[in-house]
Amino acid sequence: MQTVVFVLLALMPLLVIAGGLSDLLTMRIPNLITGALVVAFFPAALAVGLPLGLVGLHGLVAFVALGVGMGLFALRVLGGGDAKLMAGVCLWLGPSASLEFVLWTAIVGGLFSVALIVARKNLAPLAAVAPGWVGNLLAEKGDIPYGVAIAIGALMALPASAIMTAG
């Protein structure tokens, strides 16, 4: 039984890492990753014995995160995949760790954005000879793959979540 719980709990970090890498390499976060993140939460919550009321609170936090993410998407601040990934992460983290997740994501995202701005200014000539994904990152007015920051923020906050401390 402990092996099953371990595998279920390992899905969240694996899926957010996959989402971050996908965003870094392709500037897209596939719905399959976010969907798997949402679907995997429920058996994981059941396996660790998360109370049904707390599962509901996790769902509420995810719903609020999706609403905020949709608003940021409408304002063109965040990509749609980023908004969905954040909601999926908040489902796993719930009320106990979602604020920590948002803070870590903001810190890492800010540092990553500054690093990209500096790299774009100083390494622009390399964009022509670098692999395609590096060229995309170095494009002067290119997008920022915020899924990287979301993944790191999720990993940093995961230990504080109720799903990791239950049982």
Coordinates of N, CA, C and O in Angstrom, one line a residue:
M1 N 0.8 -1.2 0.0 CA 0.0 0.0 0.0 C 0.9 1.3 0.0 O 0.5 2.2 -0.7
Q2 N 2.0 1.2 0.7 CA 2.8 2.4 0.8 C 3.4 2.7 -0.6 O 3.6 3.9 -0.9
T3 N 3.7 1.7 -1.4 CA 4.2 1.9 -2.7 C 3.2 2.6 -3.6 O 3.5 3.6 -4.3
V4 N 1.9 2.3 -3.5 CA 0.8 2.9 -4.2 C 0.8 4.4 -3.8 O 0.7 5.3 -4.7
V5 N 0.8 4.6 -2.5 CA 0.7 6.0 -2.0 C 1.9 6.8 -2.6 O 1.8 7.9 -3.1
F6 N 3.1 6.2 -2.5 CA 4.3 6.9 -3.0 C 4.2 7.3 -4.5 O 4.5 8.4 -4.9
V7 N 3.7 6.3 -5.3 CA 3.5 6.5 -6.7 C 2.5 7.6 -7.0 O 2.7 8.5 -7.8
L8 N 1.4 7.6 -6.3 CA 0.4 8.6 -6.4 C 0.9 10.0 -6.1 O 0.6 11.0 -6.8
L9 N 1.6 10.1 -5.0 CA 2.1 11.4 -4.5 C 3.3 11.9 -5.4 O 3.5 13.1 -5.6
A10 N 4.0 10.9 -6.1 CA 5.1 11.3 -7.0 C 4.5 11.9 -8.3 O 5.3 12.6 -9.0
L11 N 3.3 11.6 -8.6 CA 2.7 12.1 -9.9 C 2.7 13.7 -9.9 O 3.0 14.2 -11.0
M12 N 2.4 14.3 -8.8 CA 2.3 15.8 -8.8 C 3.7 16.4 -9.2 O 3.7 17.2 -10.2
P13 N 4.8 16.1 -8.5 CA 6.0 16.7 -8.9 C 6.4 16.3 -10.4 O 6.9 17.1 -11.1
L14 N 6.2 15.1 -10.8 CA 6.6 14.7 -12.1 C 5.8 15.4 -13.2 O 6.3 15.9 -14.2
L15 N 4.5 15.6 -12.9 CA 3.7 16.3 -13.9 C 4.0 17.8 -13.9 O 4.0 18.4 -15.0
V16 N 4.3 18.5 -12.8 CA 4.6 19.9 -12.9 C 6.0 20.1 -13.5 O 6.2 21.1 -14.2
I17 N 6.9 19.2 -13.3 CA 8.2 19.2 -14.0 C 8.0 19.1 -15.5 O 8.6 19.8 -16.3
A18 N 7.2 18.1 -15.9 CA 6.9 17.9 -17.3 C 6.2 19.2 -17.9 O 6.6 19.6 -19.0
G19 N 5.3 19.8 -17.1 CA 4.7 21.1 -17.6 C 5.7 22.2 -17.8 O 5.7 22.9 -18.8
G20 N 6.6 22.3 -16.8 CA 7.6 23.4 -16.9 C 8.6 23.2 -18.0 O 8.9 24.1 -18.7
L21 N 9.0 21.9 -18.2 CA 9.9 21.6 -19.3 C 9.2 21.8 -20.7 O 9.8 22.3 -21.6
S22 N 8.0 21.4 -20.7 CA 7.2 21.6 -22.0 C 7.1 23.1 -22.3 O 7.4 23.5 -23.5
D23 N 6.8 23.9 -21.3 CA 6.7 25.3 -21.5 C 8.1 25.9 -22.0 O 8.2 26.8 -22.9
L24 N 9.2 25.5 -21.3 CA 10.5 26.0 -21.6 C 10.9 25.6 -23.1 O 11.4 26.5 -23.8
L25 N 10.6 24.4 -23.5 CA 11.0 23.9 -24.8 C 10.1 24.3 -26.0 O 10.5 24.5 -27.1
T26 N 8.8 24.4 -25.7 CA 7.8 24.6 -26.8 C 6.9 25.9 -26.6 O 6.1 26.2 -27.4
M27 N 7.0 26.5 -25.4 CA 6.1 27.6 -25.0 C 4.6 27.2 -25.0 O 3.7 28.0 -25.2
R28 N 4.4 25.9 -24.7 CA 3.1 25.4 -24.5 C 3.1 24.4 -23.4 O 4.0 23.7 -23.1
I29 N 1.9 24.4 -22.6 CA 1.7 23.4 -21.6 C 0.5 22.5 -22.0 O -0.6 23.1 -22.1
P30 N 0.7 21.3 -22.4 CA -0.4 20.5 -23.0 C -1.5 20.3 -21.9 O -1.2 20.1 -20.7
N31 N -2.7 20.3 -22.4 CA -3.9 20.0 -21.5 C -3.8 18.6 -20.9 O -4.3 18.4 -19.8
L32 N -3.1 17.7 -21.6 CA -2.9 16.3 -21.0 C -2.2 16.4 -19.7 O -2.6 15.7 -18.7
I33 N -1.2 17.2 -19.6 CA -0.4 17.4 -18.3 C -1.3 17.9 -17.2 O -1.4 17.4 -16.1
T34 N -2.0 19.0 -17.5 CA -2.9 19.6 -16.5 C -4.1 18.7 -16.2 O -4.4 18.6 -15.0
G35 N -4.6 18.0 -17.2 CA -5.7 17.1 -16.9 C -5.3 15.9 -16.0 O -6.0 15.5 -15.1
A36 N -4.1 15.4 -16.3 CA -3.6 14.3 -15.5 C -3.3 14.8 -14.1 O -3.5 14.0 -13.1
L37 N -2.9 16.0 -13.9 CA -2.6 16.6 -12.6 C -3.9 16.6 -11.8 O -4.0 16.3 -10.6
V38 N -5.0 17.1 -12.4 CA -6.3 17.1 -11.8 C -6.8 15.7 -11.4 O -7.2 15.5 -10.3
V39 N -6.8 14.8 -12.4 CA -7.3 13.5 -12.2 C -6.6 12.7 -11.1 O -7.1 12.0 -10.3
A40 N -5.2 12.9 -11.1 CA -4.4 12.2 -10.2 C -4.6 12.6 -8.7 O -4.3 11.9 -7.8
F41 N -5.1 13.9 -8.5 CA -5.2 14.4 -7.2 C -6.2 13.5 -6.4 O -6.0 13.2 -5.2
F42 N -7.3 13.1 -7.0 CA -8.4 12.5 -6.2 C -8.0 11.1 -5.7 O -8.2 10.8 -4.5
P43 N -7.4 10.2 -6.4 CA -6.9 9.0 -5.8 C -5.8 9.2 -4.8 O -5.7 8.5 -3.8
A44 N -4.9 10.2 -5.0 CA -3.9 10.5 -4.1 C -4.5 11.0 -2.8 O -4.1 10.5 -1.7
A45 N -5.5 11.9 -2.8 CA -6.1 12.4 -1.6 C -6.8 11.2 -0.9 O -6.7 11.1 0.4
L46 N -7.4 10.3 -1.6 CA -8.1 9.2 -1.0 C -7.1 8.2 -0.3 O -7.3 7.8 0.8
A47 N -5.9 8.0 -1.0 CA -4.9 7.1 -0.5 C -4.3 7.6 0.8 O -3.9 6.8 1.6
V48 N -4.1 8.9 0.9 CA -3.5 9.4 2.2 C -4.6 9.7 3.2 O -4.2 10.1 4.3
G49 N -5.8 9.5 2.9 CA -6.9 9.7 3.9 C -7.3 11.2 4.2 O -7.7 11.5 5.3
L50 N -7.1 12.0 3.1 CA -7.5 13.4 3.3 C -9.1 13.5 3.5 O -9.8 12.9 2.8
P51 N -9.5 14.2 4.6 CA -11.0 14.2 4.8 C -11.7 14.9 3.7 O -11.2 15.8 3.0
L52 N -12.9 14.4 3.4 CA -13.7 14.8 2.3 C -13.9 16.4 2.3 O -13.8 17.0 1.3
G53 N -14.1 17.0 3.5 CA -14.3 18.4 3.6 C -13.0 19.1 3.1 O -13.1 20.2 2.5
L54 N -11.9 18.6 3.4 CA -10.6 19.2 3.0 C -10.4 19.0 1.5 O -9.9 19.9 0.9
V55 N -10.8 17.9 1.0 CA -10.8 17.7 -0.5 C -11.6 18.8 -1.2 O -11.2 19.4 -2.2
G56 N -12.8 19.1 -0.6 CA -13.6 20.1 -1.1 C -13.0 21.5 -1.0 O -13.1 22.3 -2.0
L57 N -12.3 21.8 0.1 CA -11.5 23.1 0.2 C -10.4 23.1 -0.9 O -10.2 24.2 -1.4
H58 N -9.7 22.0 -1.1 CA -8.7 22.0 -2.2 C -9.4 22.4 -3.5 O -8.8 23.1 -4.3
G59 N -10.5 21.8 -3.8 CA -11.3 22.1 -5.0 C -11.6 23.6 -5.1 O -11.5 24.2 -6.2
L60 N -12.1 24.1 -4.0 CA -12.4 25.5 -4.0 C -11.2 26.4 -4.2 O -11.3 27.4 -5.0
V61 N -10.1 26.1 -3.6 CA -8.9 26.9 -3.9 C -8.5 26.8 -5.4 O -8.1 27.8 -6.0
A62 N -8.6 25.6 -5.9 CA -8.3 25.4 -7.4 C -9.2 26.2 -8.2 O -8.8 26.8 -9.2
F63 N -10.5 26.2 -7.9 CA -11.5 27.0 -8.7 C -11.2 28.5 -8.6 O -11.3 29.2 -9.6
V64 N -10.9 29.0 -7.4 CA -10.5 30.4 -7.3 C -9.2 30.7 -8.1 O -9.1 31.7 -8.8
A65 N -8.2 29.8 -8.0 CA -7.0 30.0 -8.8 C -7.3 30.0 -10.3 O -6.7 30.8 -11.1
L66 N -8.2 29.1 -10.8 CA -8.6 29.1 -12.2 C -9.2 30.4 -12.6 O -8.9 31.0 -13.6
G67 N -10.1 30.9 -11.7 CA -10.7 32.2 -12.0 C -9.7 33.4 -12.1 O -9.8 34.2 -13.0
V68 N -8.8 33.4 -11.2 CA -7.8 34.4 -11.2 C -6.9 34.3 -12.4 O -6.6 35.2 -13.1
G69 N -6.5 33.0 -12.7 CA -5.7 32.7 -13.9 C -6.4 33.1 -15.2 O -5.8 33.7 -16.1
M70 N -7.8 32.9 -15.3 CA -8.5 33.3 -16.5 C -8.5 34.8 -16.6 O -8.4 35.3 -17.7
G71 N -8.6 35.5 -15.5 CA -8.6 36.9 -15.5 C -7.3 37.4 -16.0 O -7.2 38.3 -16.8
L72 N -6.2 36.8 -15.5 CA -4.8 37.2 -16.0 C -4.6 36.9 -17.4 O -3.9 37.6 -18.2
F73 N -5.2 35.8 -17.9 CA -5.1 35.4 -19.3 C -5.9 36.4 -20.1 O -5.4 36.9 -21.2
A74 N -7.1 36.8 -19.7 CA -7.8 37.9 -20.4 C -7.1 39.2 -20.5 O -7.2 39.9 -21.5
L75 N -6.3 39.5 -19.5 CA -5.5 40.7 -19.5 C -4.2 40.5 -20.2 O -3.3 41.4 -20.3
R76 N -3.9 39.3 -20.8 CA -2.7 39.0 -21.5 C -1.5 39.0 -20.6 O -0.4 39.3 -21.1
V77 N -1.6 38.7 -19.3 CA -0.5 38.7 -18.4 C 0.0 37.3 -18.3 O 1.2 37.1 -18.0
L78 N -0.8 36.3 -18.5 CA -0.5 34.9 -18.3 C -1.0 34.1 -19.5 O -2.1 34.5 -20.0
G79 N -0.3 33.1 -19.9 CA -0.8 32.2 -20.9 C -1.9 31.3 -20.4 O -2.0 31.0 -19.1
G80 N -2.7 30.7 -21.2 CA -3.8 29.8 -20.8 C -3.3 28.6 -20.2 O -3.9 28.1 -19.2
G81 N -2.2 28.0 -20.7 CA -1.6 26.8 -20.1 C -1.1 27.1 -18.7 O -1.2 26.3 -17.8
D82 N -0.5 28.3 -18.5 CA 0.0 28.7 -17.2 C -1.2 28.8 -16.2 O -1.1 28.3 -15.1
A83 N -2.3 29.4 -16.6 CA -3.5 29.5 -15.8 C -4.0 28.1 -15.3 O -4.3 27.9 -14.2
K84 N -4.1 27.2 -16.3 CA -4.6 25.9 -16.0 C -3.6 25.1 -15.1 O -4.0 24.4 -14.2
L85 N -2.3 25.3 -15.4 CA -1.3 24.6 -14.5 C -1.4 25.1 -13.1 O -1.3 24.3 -12.2
M86 N -1.5 26.4 -13.0 CA -1.6 27.0 -11.6 C -2.8 26.4 -10.9 O -2.7 26.1 -9.7
A87 N -3.9 26.3 -11.5 CA -5.1 25.8 -10.9 C -4.9 24.3 -10.5 O -5.3 23.9 -9.4
G88 N -4.3 23.5 -11.4 CA -4.0 22.1 -11.0 C -3.1 22.0 -9.8 O -3.3 21.2 -9.0
V89 N -2.1 22.9 -9.8 CA -1.2 22.9 -8.6 C -1.9 23.2 -7.4 O -1.8 22.6 -6.3
C90 N -2.8 24.2 -7.4 CA -3.5 24.7 -6.3 C -4.5 23.6 -5.8 O -4.8 23.5 -4.6
L91 N -5.0 22.7 -6.7 CA -5.8 21.6 -6.3 C -5.0 20.7 -5.3 O -5.5 20.3 -4.3
W92 N -3.8 20.4 -5.7 CA -2.9 19.6 -4.9 C -2.5 20.3 -3.6 O -2.4 19.7 -2.5
L93 N -2.2 21.6 -3.6 CA -1.7 22.3 -2.5 C -2.7 22.7 -1.5 O -2.5 22.8 -0.3
G94 N -3.9 23.1 -2.0 CA -5.0 23.4 -1.1 C -4.8 24.7 -0.3 O -3.8 25.4 -0.6
P95 N -5.6 24.9 0.7 CA -5.5 26.1 1.5 C -4.2 26.2 2.3 O -3.7 27.3 2.6
S96 N -3.6 25.1 2.6 CA -2.4 25.1 3.5 C -1.1 25.6 2.8 O -0.2 26.0 3.5
A97 N -1.0 25.4 1.5 CA 0.2 25.7 0.8 C 0.1 26.5 -0.5 O 1.1 26.9 -1.1
S98 N -1.1 26.9 -0.9 CA -1.2 27.7 -2.1 C -0.6 29.1 -2.0 O -0.1 29.6 -3.0
L99 N -0.8 29.7 -0.9 CA -0.2 31.1 -0.8 C 1.4 31.0 -0.9 O 2.0 31.8 -1.6
E100 N 1.9 30.0 -0.2 CA 3.4 29.8 -0.3 C 3.8 29.5 -1.8 O 4.8 30.0 -2.3
F101 N 2.9 28.7 -2.5 CA 3.2 28.4 -3.9 C 3.2 29.7 -4.7 O 4.1 30.0 -5.5
V102 N 2.2 30.6 -4.5 CA 2.1 31.8 -5.3 C 3.3 32.7 -5.0 O 3.9 33.3 -5.9
L103 N 3.8 32.7 -3.7 CA 4.9 33.6 -3.4 C 6.2 33.0 -4.0 O 7.0 33.8 -4.6
W104 N 6.4 31.7 -3.9 CA 7.6 31.1 -4.6 C 7.6 31.3 -6.1 O 8.6 31.6 -6.7
T105 N 6.4 31.1 -6.7 CA 6.2 31.3 -8.1 C 6.6 32.7 -8.5 O 7.3 33.0 -9.5
A106 N 6.1 33.7 -7.7 CA 6.4 35.1 -8.0 C 7.9 35.4 -7.9 O 8.4 36.1 -8.8
I107 N 8.5 34.9 -6.9 CA 9.9 35.1 -6.7 C 10.7 34.5 -7.8 O 11.6 35.2 -8.5
V108 N 10.5 33.2 -8.1 CA 11.2 32.5 -9.1 C 10.9 33.1 -10.5 O 11.8 33.3 -11.3
G109 N 9.6 33.5 -10.7 CA 9.3 34.1 -12.0 C 9.9 35.4 -12.2 O 10.4 35.7 -13.3
G110 N 10.0 36.2 -11.2 CA 10.7 37.5 -11.3 C 12.2 37.3 -11.6 O 12.7 38.0 -12.5
L111 N 12.8 36.4 -10.9 CA 14.2 36.2 -11.1 C 14.5 35.6 -12.5 O 15.4 36.1 -13.2
F112 N 13.6 34.7 -12.9 CA 13.7 34.1 -14.3 C 13.5 35.2 -15.4 O 14.2 35.2 -16.4
S113 N 12.6 36.0 -15.1 CA 12.3 37.1 -16.1 C 13.5 38.1 -16.2 O 13.8 38.5 -17.3
V114 N 14.0 38.5 -15.1 CA 15.2 39.4 -15.1 C 16.4 38.7 -15.9 O 17.0 39.3 -16.7
A115 N 16.6 37.4 -15.6 CA 17.7 36.6 -16.2 C 17.4 36.6 -17.7 O 18.4 36.8 -18.5
L116 N 16.2 36.4 -18.2 CA 15.9 36.4 -19.6 C 16.1 37.7 -20.2 O 16.6 37.8 -21.4
I117 N 15.7 38.8 -19.6 CA 15.9 40.1 -20.1 C 17.4 40.4 -20.3 O 17.8 40.9 -21.3
V118 N 18.2 40.0 -19.3 CA 19.6 40.2 -19.4 C 20.2 39.4 -20.5 O 21.0 39.8 -21.3
A119 N 19.8 38.1 -20.6 CA 20.3 37.2 -21.6 C 19.8 37.7 -23.0 O 20.7 37.7 -24.0
R120 N 18.6 38.2 -23.1 CA 18.2 38.7 -24.4 C 19.0 39.9 -24.9 O 19.2 40.1 -26.1
K121 N 19.4 40.7 -23.9 CA 20.2 41.9 -24.3 C 21.6 41.5 -24.7 O 22.2 42.1 -25.6
N122 N 22.2 40.6 -23.9 CA 23.6 40.3 -24.1 C 23.9 39.1 -25.0 O 25.0 38.9 -25.5
L123 N 22.9 38.2 -25.2 CA 23.2 37.0 -26.0 C 22.4 36.9 -27.2 O 22.3 35.8 -27.9
A124 N 21.8 38.0 -27.7 CA 20.9 38.0 -28.9 C 21.6 37.4 -30.1 O 21.0 36.6 -30.8
P125 N 22.9 37.6 -30.3 CA 23.5 37.1 -31.5 C 23.5 35.5 -31.5 O 23.5 34.9 -32.6
L126 N 23.5 34.9 -30.4 CA 23.5 33.5 -30.3 C 22.2 32.9 -30.7 O 22.1 31.7 -31.1
A127 N 21.1 33.6 -30.7 CA 19.8 33.1 -31.1 C 19.8 32.5 -32.4 O 19.1 31.5 -32.7
A128 N 20.5 33.0 -33.4 CA 20.5 32.5 -34.7 C 21.2 31.1 -34.9 O 20.8 30.4 -35.8
V129 N 22.1 30.8 -34.0 CA 22.9 29.6 -34.1 C 22.5 28.6 -33.0 O 22.9 27.4 -33.1
A130 N 21.7 29.0 -32.1 CA 21.3 28.1 -31.0 C 20.1 27.2 -31.4 O 19.5 27.5 -32.4
P131 N 19.9 26.1 -30.7 CA 18.7 25.3 -31.0 C 17.5 26.1 -30.9 O 17.4 27.2 -30.3
G132 N 16.4 25.7 -31.6 CA 15.2 26.5 -31.8 C 14.6 27.0 -30.5 O 14.2 28.2 -30.4
W133 N 14.5 26.2 -29.4 CA 13.9 26.6 -28.2 C 14.8 27.7 -27.5 O 14.2 28.6 -26.9
V134 N 16.1 27.6 -27.7 CA 16.9 28.7 -27.1 C 16.7 30.0 -27.9 O 16.7 31.0 -27.3
G135 N 16.6 29.8 -29.2 CA 16.3 31.0 -30.0 C 15.0 31.7 -29.6 O 14.9 32.9 -29.6
N136 N 14.0 30.8 -29.3 CA 12.7 31.4 -28.8 C 12.9 32.1 -27.5 O 12.3 33.2 -27.3
L137 N 13.7 31.6 -26.6 CA 13.9 32.2 -25.3 C 14.6 33.6 -25.5 O 14.4 34.5 -24.8
L138 N 15.5 33.6 -26.4 CA 16.4 34.8 -26.6 C 15.7 35.8 -27.6 O 16.3 36.9 -27.7
A139 N 14.6 35.5 -28.1 CA 13.9 36.5 -29.0 C 13.6 37.8 -28.2 O 13.1 37.7 -27.1
E140 N 13.9 38.9 -28.9 CA 13.9 40.2 -28.2 C 12.5 40.5 -27.5 O 12.5 40.9 -26.3
K141 N 11.5 40.2 -28.1 CA 10.1 40.4 -27.5 C 9.4 39.1 -27.3 O 8.2 39.1 -27.4
G142 N 10.2 38.1 -27.1 CA 9.6 36.7 -26.9 C 8.8 36.6 -25.6 O 9.0 37.4 -24.7
D143 N 8.0 35.6 -25.6 CA 7.3 35.2 -24.4 C 8.2 34.7 -23.3 O 9.3 34.2 -23.6
I144 N 7.7 34.7 -22.1 CA 8.5 34.1 -21.0 C 7.7 32.8 -20.6 O 6.5 32.8 -20.3
P145 N 8.4 31.7 -20.6 CA 7.8 30.4 -20.2 C 7.6 30.3 -18.7 O 8.4 29.7 -18.0
Y146 N 6.5 30.9 -18.3 CA 6.2 31.0 -16.8 C 5.9 29.7 -16.2 O 6.0 29.5 -15.0
G147 N 5.7 28.6 -17.0 CA 5.5 27.3 -16.5 C 6.7 26.8 -15.7 O 6.6 26.0 -14.8
V148 N 7.9 27.3 -16.0 CA 9.1 27.0 -15.3 C 9.0 27.5 -13.8 O 9.3 26.7 -12.9
A149 N 8.6 28.7 -13.7 CA 8.4 29.3 -12.3 C 7.3 28.6 -11.6 O 7.4 28.3 -10.4
I150 N 6.2 28.3 -12.3 CA 5.1 27.6 -11.6 C 5.6 26.2 -11.1 O 5.2 25.8 -10.0
A151 N 6.3 25.5 -11.9 CA 6.8 24.2 -11.5 C 7.7 24.3 -10.3 O 7.6 23.5 -9.3
I152 N 8.7 25.2 -10.3 CA 9.6 25.4 -9.2 C 8.8 25.8 -7.9 O 9.0 25.3 -6.8
G153 N 7.9 26.8 -8.1 CA 7.0 27.2 -7.0 C 6.2 26.1 -6.4 O 6.1 25.9 -5.2
A154 N 5.7 25.2 -7.2 CA 4.9 24.0 -6.8 C 5.8 23.1 -6.0 O 5.4 22.6 -4.9
L155 N 7.0 22.8 -6.5 CA 7.9 21.9 -5.8 C 8.3 22.5 -4.4 O 8.5 21.7 -3.4
M156 N 8.5 23.8 -4.4 CA 8.9 24.4 -3.1 C 7.8 24.4 -2.1 O 8.1 24.2 -0.9
A157 N 6.6 24.5 -2.5 CA 5.4 24.6 -1.6 C 4.9 23.2 -1.2 O 4.2 23.0 -0.2
L158 N 5.1 22.2 -2.1 CA 4.5 20.9 -1.9 C 4.7 20.3 -0.5 O 3.7 19.8 0.1
P159 N 5.9 20.4 0.2 CA 6.0 19.8 1.5 C 5.1 20.4 2.5 O 4.7 19.7 3.5
A160 N 4.6 21.6 2.3 CA 3.7 22.3 3.3 C 2.2 21.9 3.1 O 1.3 22.3 3.8
S161 N 1.9 21.1 2.0 CA 0.5 20.8 1.7 C 0.0 19.7 2.6 O 0.7 18.9 3.0
A162 N -1.3 19.8 2.8 CA -2.0 18.8 3.6 C -1.9 17.4 3.0 O -1.8 16.4 3.8
I163 N -1.9 17.3 1.7 CA -1.8 16.0 1.1 C -0.4 15.3 1.5 O -0.3 14.1 1.5
M164 N 0.6 16.1 1.7 CA 1.9 15.5 2.0 C 2.1 15.3 3.5 O 2.9 14.5 4.0
T165 N 1.3 16.0 4.3 CA 1.4 15.8 5.8 C 0.3 15.0 6.4 O 0.3 14.7 7.6
A166 N -0.7 14.5 5.5 CA -1.8 13.7 6.0 C -1.3 12.3 6.4 O -0.3 11.8 5.9
G167 N -2.0 11.7 7.3 CA -1.7 10.3 7.7 C -0.7 10.3 8.7 O 0.1 9.9 9.3

